[in-house]
Amino acid sequence: MQSNIEQSLIEEKIISSEQLQMLKLEQQRSSVSLVKAIRRLKLISEDALIDFLSKKLHLDKFSLVGFSPSSDLLALLPAEFICKEKIIPLFKKDDELAVGVLDPLDVSLLEELRFRTGFFIKPYLVKEDELNNFLMQNFERRSQADVPSASILEEELREQVFKPSVIEAVNLLLVQAAKVGASDIHLEPHEGRISLRLRIDGVLKEISPPDPGIYNAFISRIKIMSNLDIAEKRIPQDGRFKVELEEGPLDVRVSVMPTIQGESVVLRLLRQRRKLMTLQELGMSKEHLDIYLRLIQRPSGIILVTGPTGSGKTTTLYASLSILKSVEKNIITIEDPVEYQLDFCRQIQVNPKVNLTFATGLRSILRHDPDIIMVGEIRDLETATIAIQAALTGHLVFSTLHTNDAVSAITRLVDMGIEPFLIASCLNGVVAQRLIRILCPKCKKRQKGIFKNLPFPDKELEFYEAVGCQDCLNTGFSGRVGIFEIMEMSPQIGRLTVEKVSSEEIARFCRSQGMKFLSDDGWQKVLAGISSPQELMRILGAG
């Protein structure tokens, strides 16, 4: 029924498709009906809404102006119930009770009315302002037992938090951020102003902020959506909520931080139905792809992907699992958070509250007869030890580490307490990666210049630089691509590991064997016109 109503609202041009998305967001977050969401956001007038519902649902309208129901009818239902649900008994005929309602689509309410009264219920459409006036005139002098003060206070609080202007501002921000592909939203109070920034392609961009006058209500709205304490403003809080957009579900992670200027909020946007990218789409060159495919086709061992937060490590692991998926393989992951929902494997969400950590979850996975395991991150010795045991007993294990390059992964594992000979025995290889922004094809500009950075010292190069236009929001870039380095564990590197030589020595050996590093792959993409030298230097920290 609701889908038919939504379609009619669009077809009759009563609301726009964007307004429909706002309605769905409000329904998702507040668990209210479509009709109540329309009223809250005040998208159309009350008269227009009543006329539309009357026509579509073939229901009669009833005016409450001057109406006075009998005491017998009012006695059918508790006053508290009448005020809370905002309904009113109108008249009775045989075994049918006519009831004035604001939302005829609320089937559960109609069923409860039938259960409470014992009559068949015939709904009539009444105007919200008329019903509110009626309830105020007839029930405002009733005892506190009829309408408890706690209920009144709760309703007043909801009215403050759910102001249409605030709801619309929050919903529009989520819709707009999703449309431009933002990964994070930053809301920050300053002296006399509010800052609103979106992280697009890894870089924060400032946009027009909400009205400072509604900032506190804006933050409270986000807190309620995240099931956080709106009264607590002294300590950090973390929460989450999910909304439904045209592109699919959007999982929003919320972090609220108290500052001396007020509460700062960061929203992390995770798209549940985002298209799963291939390794080629991620930017892996043919040379790197050949090496990597060789590594992941081995029946057992560990493959690590390293890089800072937001460098695309999980996306690379998902692309790897997608290559290996088969009815003959049992693939299980444990993640924090689950960023993509995959239909070819079982995914476990870390939950420290019930002691479901990477380590405890990995132990359980090993009892579930897996062939391939993905561990979201190796953070401690316990997780690393279990992962190595899994690899040594015939499992293929994928995981991530926070290191700057591929070679440093060996040092990191040793520092955790893993014996070097175990690393040499089970580590298949390490991928290090970064994400660099792609130049906007509409406005990038060809240039020539000399760079002192290896591997091209004192040589004039042709490249492109960022300009900025309307299509790229004046950033000069549109989208991101990966740059990679892959260290394949060889017997020689294994011996160096057991000998506990430094990362620099291992790196020199890898270079002598022809291994391509992050800077090499990055410069190839710069010279191909994909990105700019300045962007590569920004990502790699080159001077």
XYZ file of C-alpha atoms in Angstrom, residues 203-461:
259
model
C 40.439 15.414 1.137
C 38.201 17.644 3.273
C 36.215 20.299 1.405
C 34.259 23.024 3.210
C 30.626 23.610 2.233
C 27.819 25.814 3.524
C 27.050 24.899 7.155
C 23.662 24.645 8.869
C 22.224 27.722 10.563
C 24.141 28.272 13.854
C 20.768 28.850 15.504
C 19.799 25.184 15.024
C 23.238 23.646 15.608
C 22.447 22.239 19.067
C 19.146 20.804 17.810
C 21.027 19.501 14.736
C 23.492 17.617 16.951
C 20.688 16.349 19.205
C 18.872 15.028 16.142
C 21.976 13.066 15.095
C 22.369 11.761 18.657
C 18.805 10.478 18.759
C 19.245 8.805 15.366
C 22.345 7.095 16.830
C 20.695 6.125 20.143
C 23.055 8.394 22.095
C 22.359 10.438 25.237
C 21.301 13.915 24.118
C 21.782 15.293 27.637
C 25.414 14.120 27.918
C 27.790 16.765 26.565
C 30.861 16.196 28.731
C 32.265 12.920 27.373
C 32.802 11.456 23.874
C 30.062 9.213 22.502
C 29.997 6.759 19.594
C 26.958 5.363 17.822
C 25.582 4.332 14.469
C 22.425 4.358 12.408
C 21.295 3.203 8.985
C 19.304 5.047 6.344
C 17.881 3.978 2.993
C 18.852 6.051 -0.045
C 18.195 5.656 -3.766
C 21.638 4.088 -4.144
C 20.944 1.584 -1.355
C 21.459 1.347 2.421
C 23.863 3.815 4.016
C 25.480 2.775 7.301
C 26.489 5.861 9.295
C 29.041 5.653 12.120
C 28.812 8.607 14.505
C 31.499 10.085 16.753
C 30.596 12.991 19.066
C 33.467 14.800 20.770
C 33.171 17.606 23.363
C 35.442 20.607 22.679
C 35.846 23.980 24.382
C 33.686 25.528 21.628
C 30.954 22.885 21.816
C 30.282 19.387 20.500
C 32.063 18.296 17.323
C 30.566 15.472 15.248
C 32.077 13.215 12.586
C 29.881 10.902 10.504
C 31.517 8.031 8.585
C 29.395 6.978 5.594
C 29.574 3.324 4.578
C 27.640 2.232 1.508
C 26.403 -1.331 1.903
C 25.625 -1.991 -1.752
C 28.545 -0.246 -3.356
C 29.814 -1.969 -6.493
C 32.575 -4.441 -5.733
C 35.660 -3.280 -7.623
C 38.155 -5.504 -9.419
C 41.891 -5.288 -8.866
C 42.274 -3.714 -12.304
C 39.665 -1.086 -11.446
C 41.555 -0.373 -8.250
C 44.567 0.553 -10.373
C 46.780 -2.522 -10.093
C 49.124 -2.677 -13.090
C 49.510 -5.834 -15.160
C 52.963 -6.434 -13.692
C 51.660 -6.183 -10.141
C 48.515 -8.136 -10.983
C 50.529 -11.091 -12.305
C 52.530 -11.225 -9.066
C 49.494 -10.852 -6.839
C 47.417 -13.488 -8.610
C 50.305 -15.877 -8.149
C 50.293 -15.165 -4.410
C 46.563 -15.602 -3.818
C 46.354 -18.828 -5.838
C 48.507 -20.619 -3.287
C 46.472 -23.050 -1.156
C 47.739 -21.709 2.173
C 49.769 -18.956 3.764
C 49.243 -15.330 4.780
C 48.802 -12.336 2.502
C 48.986 -8.921 4.135
C 47.806 -5.579 2.779
C 49.361 -2.557 4.464
C 48.810 1.168 4.478
C 47.274 3.924 6.596
C 43.570 4.214 7.397
C 41.556 5.035 4.288
C 44.077 3.680 1.791
C 41.713 1.065 0.332
C 43.097 -2.035 2.041
C 39.715 -3.645 2.708
C 38.584 -2.955 -0.855
C 41.648 -4.805 -2.131
C 40.913 -7.759 0.146
C 37.291 -7.924 -1.007
C 38.421 -7.881 -4.640
C 40.814 -10.728 -3.816
C 38.090 -12.829 -2.204
C 35.844 -12.173 -5.196
C 38.473 -13.751 -7.464
C 38.718 -16.814 -5.228
C 34.994 -17.349 -4.623
C 33.782 -20.824 -5.502
C 31.223 -23.351 -4.300
C 34.220 -25.502 -3.446
C 35.633 -22.895 -1.041
C 34.319 -21.929 2.380
C 35.228 -18.266 2.873
C 34.709 -16.591 6.265
C 35.624 -13.054 7.326
C 35.775 -11.197 10.624
C 35.729 -7.427 10.278
C 35.376 -4.151 12.162
C 33.228 -2.853 10.606
C 31.736 -4.941 7.788
C 32.102 -2.383 4.984
C 30.653 -4.421 2.105
C 28.043 -7.159 2.285
C 29.277 -10.106 0.214
C 26.936 -12.849 -0.932
C 29.627 -15.482 -1.448
C 30.996 -15.708 2.097
C 30.055 -15.566 5.770
C 30.906 -12.259 7.440
C 31.304 -11.675 11.181
C 31.141 -8.254 12.842
C 33.521 -7.623 15.752
C 31.613 -6.879 18.968
C 33.849 -6.249 22.020
C 30.780 -5.887 24.273
C 30.240 -9.652 24.029
C 33.968 -10.451 23.792
C 33.802 -11.048 20.044
C 37.244 -9.726 19.094
C 39.444 -10.516 16.118
C 41.232 -13.138 18.204
C 38.148 -14.857 19.682
C 36.314 -14.647 16.375
C 39.270 -16.153 14.521
C 39.362 -19.082 16.938
C 35.675 -19.742 16.243
C 36.200 -19.465 12.497
C 38.840 -22.194 12.607
C 36.206 -24.546 14.076
C 33.881 -23.750 11.165
C 35.886 -25.636 8.507
C 37.122 -22.636 6.473
C 39.313 -22.749 3.379
C 39.932 -19.007 3.161
C 39.876 -16.552 6.067
C 39.930 -12.778 6.058
C 40.822 -10.995 9.297
C 40.046 -7.286 9.114
C 43.242 -6.290 10.920
C 46.064 -7.873 12.892
C 46.291 -5.609 15.939
C 47.979 -7.744 18.568
C 50.140 -10.779 19.224
C 47.191 -13.074 19.968
C 45.491 -12.385 16.634
C 48.798 -12.637 14.756
C 49.630 -15.968 16.413
C 46.256 -17.516 15.579
C 46.467 -16.243 11.979
C 49.913 -17.825 11.553
C 48.719 -21.095 13.065
C 45.827 -21.061 10.591
C 48.206 -20.497 7.683
C 50.535 -23.258 8.850
C 47.632 -25.726 9.071
C 46.552 -25.308 5.448
C 44.387 -22.187 5.376
C 44.769 -19.157 3.127
C 44.625 -16.070 5.368
C 44.165 -12.441 4.306
C 44.640 -9.531 6.690
C 45.871 -5.944 7.029
C 48.534 -4.082 8.980
C 49.223 -0.395 9.539
C 52.715 0.046 8.078
C 54.153 2.556 5.635
C 55.480 0.027 3.132
C 55.486 -3.667 2.334
C 58.879 -4.481 3.847
C 57.960 -2.922 7.211
C 55.252 -5.571 7.663
C 57.973 -8.077 8.576
C 59.415 -5.764 11.232
C 55.924 -5.066 12.589
C 55.199 -8.777 13.082
C 58.566 -9.310 14.771
C 57.901 -6.330 17.062
C 54.574 -7.932 18.009
C 56.460 -11.002 19.201
C 56.178 -13.385 16.236
C 59.258 -15.554 15.700
C 61.039 -14.658 12.424
C 61.196 -18.280 11.267
C 57.386 -18.493 11.483
C 57.061 -15.353 9.353
C 59.451 -16.809 6.784
C 57.474 -20.084 6.759
C 53.944 -18.787 6.232
C 54.049 -15.273 4.721
C 53.226 -15.428 1.009
C 53.629 -11.716 0.355
C 52.778 -8.178 1.329
C 50.933 -5.488 -0.629
C 51.435 -1.839 0.326
C 49.079 0.701 -1.162
C 47.845 4.278 -1.185
C 44.985 6.064 -2.919
C 45.780 9.088 -5.090
C 43.217 11.379 -6.637
C 42.473 11.168 -10.358
C 42.704 14.401 -12.328
C 39.395 15.716 -13.598
C 39.335 14.916 -17.351
C 37.295 18.053 -18.047
C 39.811 20.598 -16.732
C 43.276 19.030 -16.273
C 46.054 21.037 -17.892
C 49.247 19.804 -19.584
C 52.539 21.099 -18.165
C 56.293 20.501 -18.331
C 58.694 20.552 -15.422
C 61.787 19.180 -13.722
C 61.565 17.193 -10.504
C 64.420 16.174 -8.271
C 62.527 13.141 -6.984
C 63.695 9.715 -7.978
C 63.412 7.957 -10.358
C 63.637 11.021 -12.649
C 66.285 13.425 -11.295
C 66.860 16.601 -13.315
C 64.809 15.431 -16.291
C 62.086 17.540 -17.891
C 58.793 15.688 -17.789
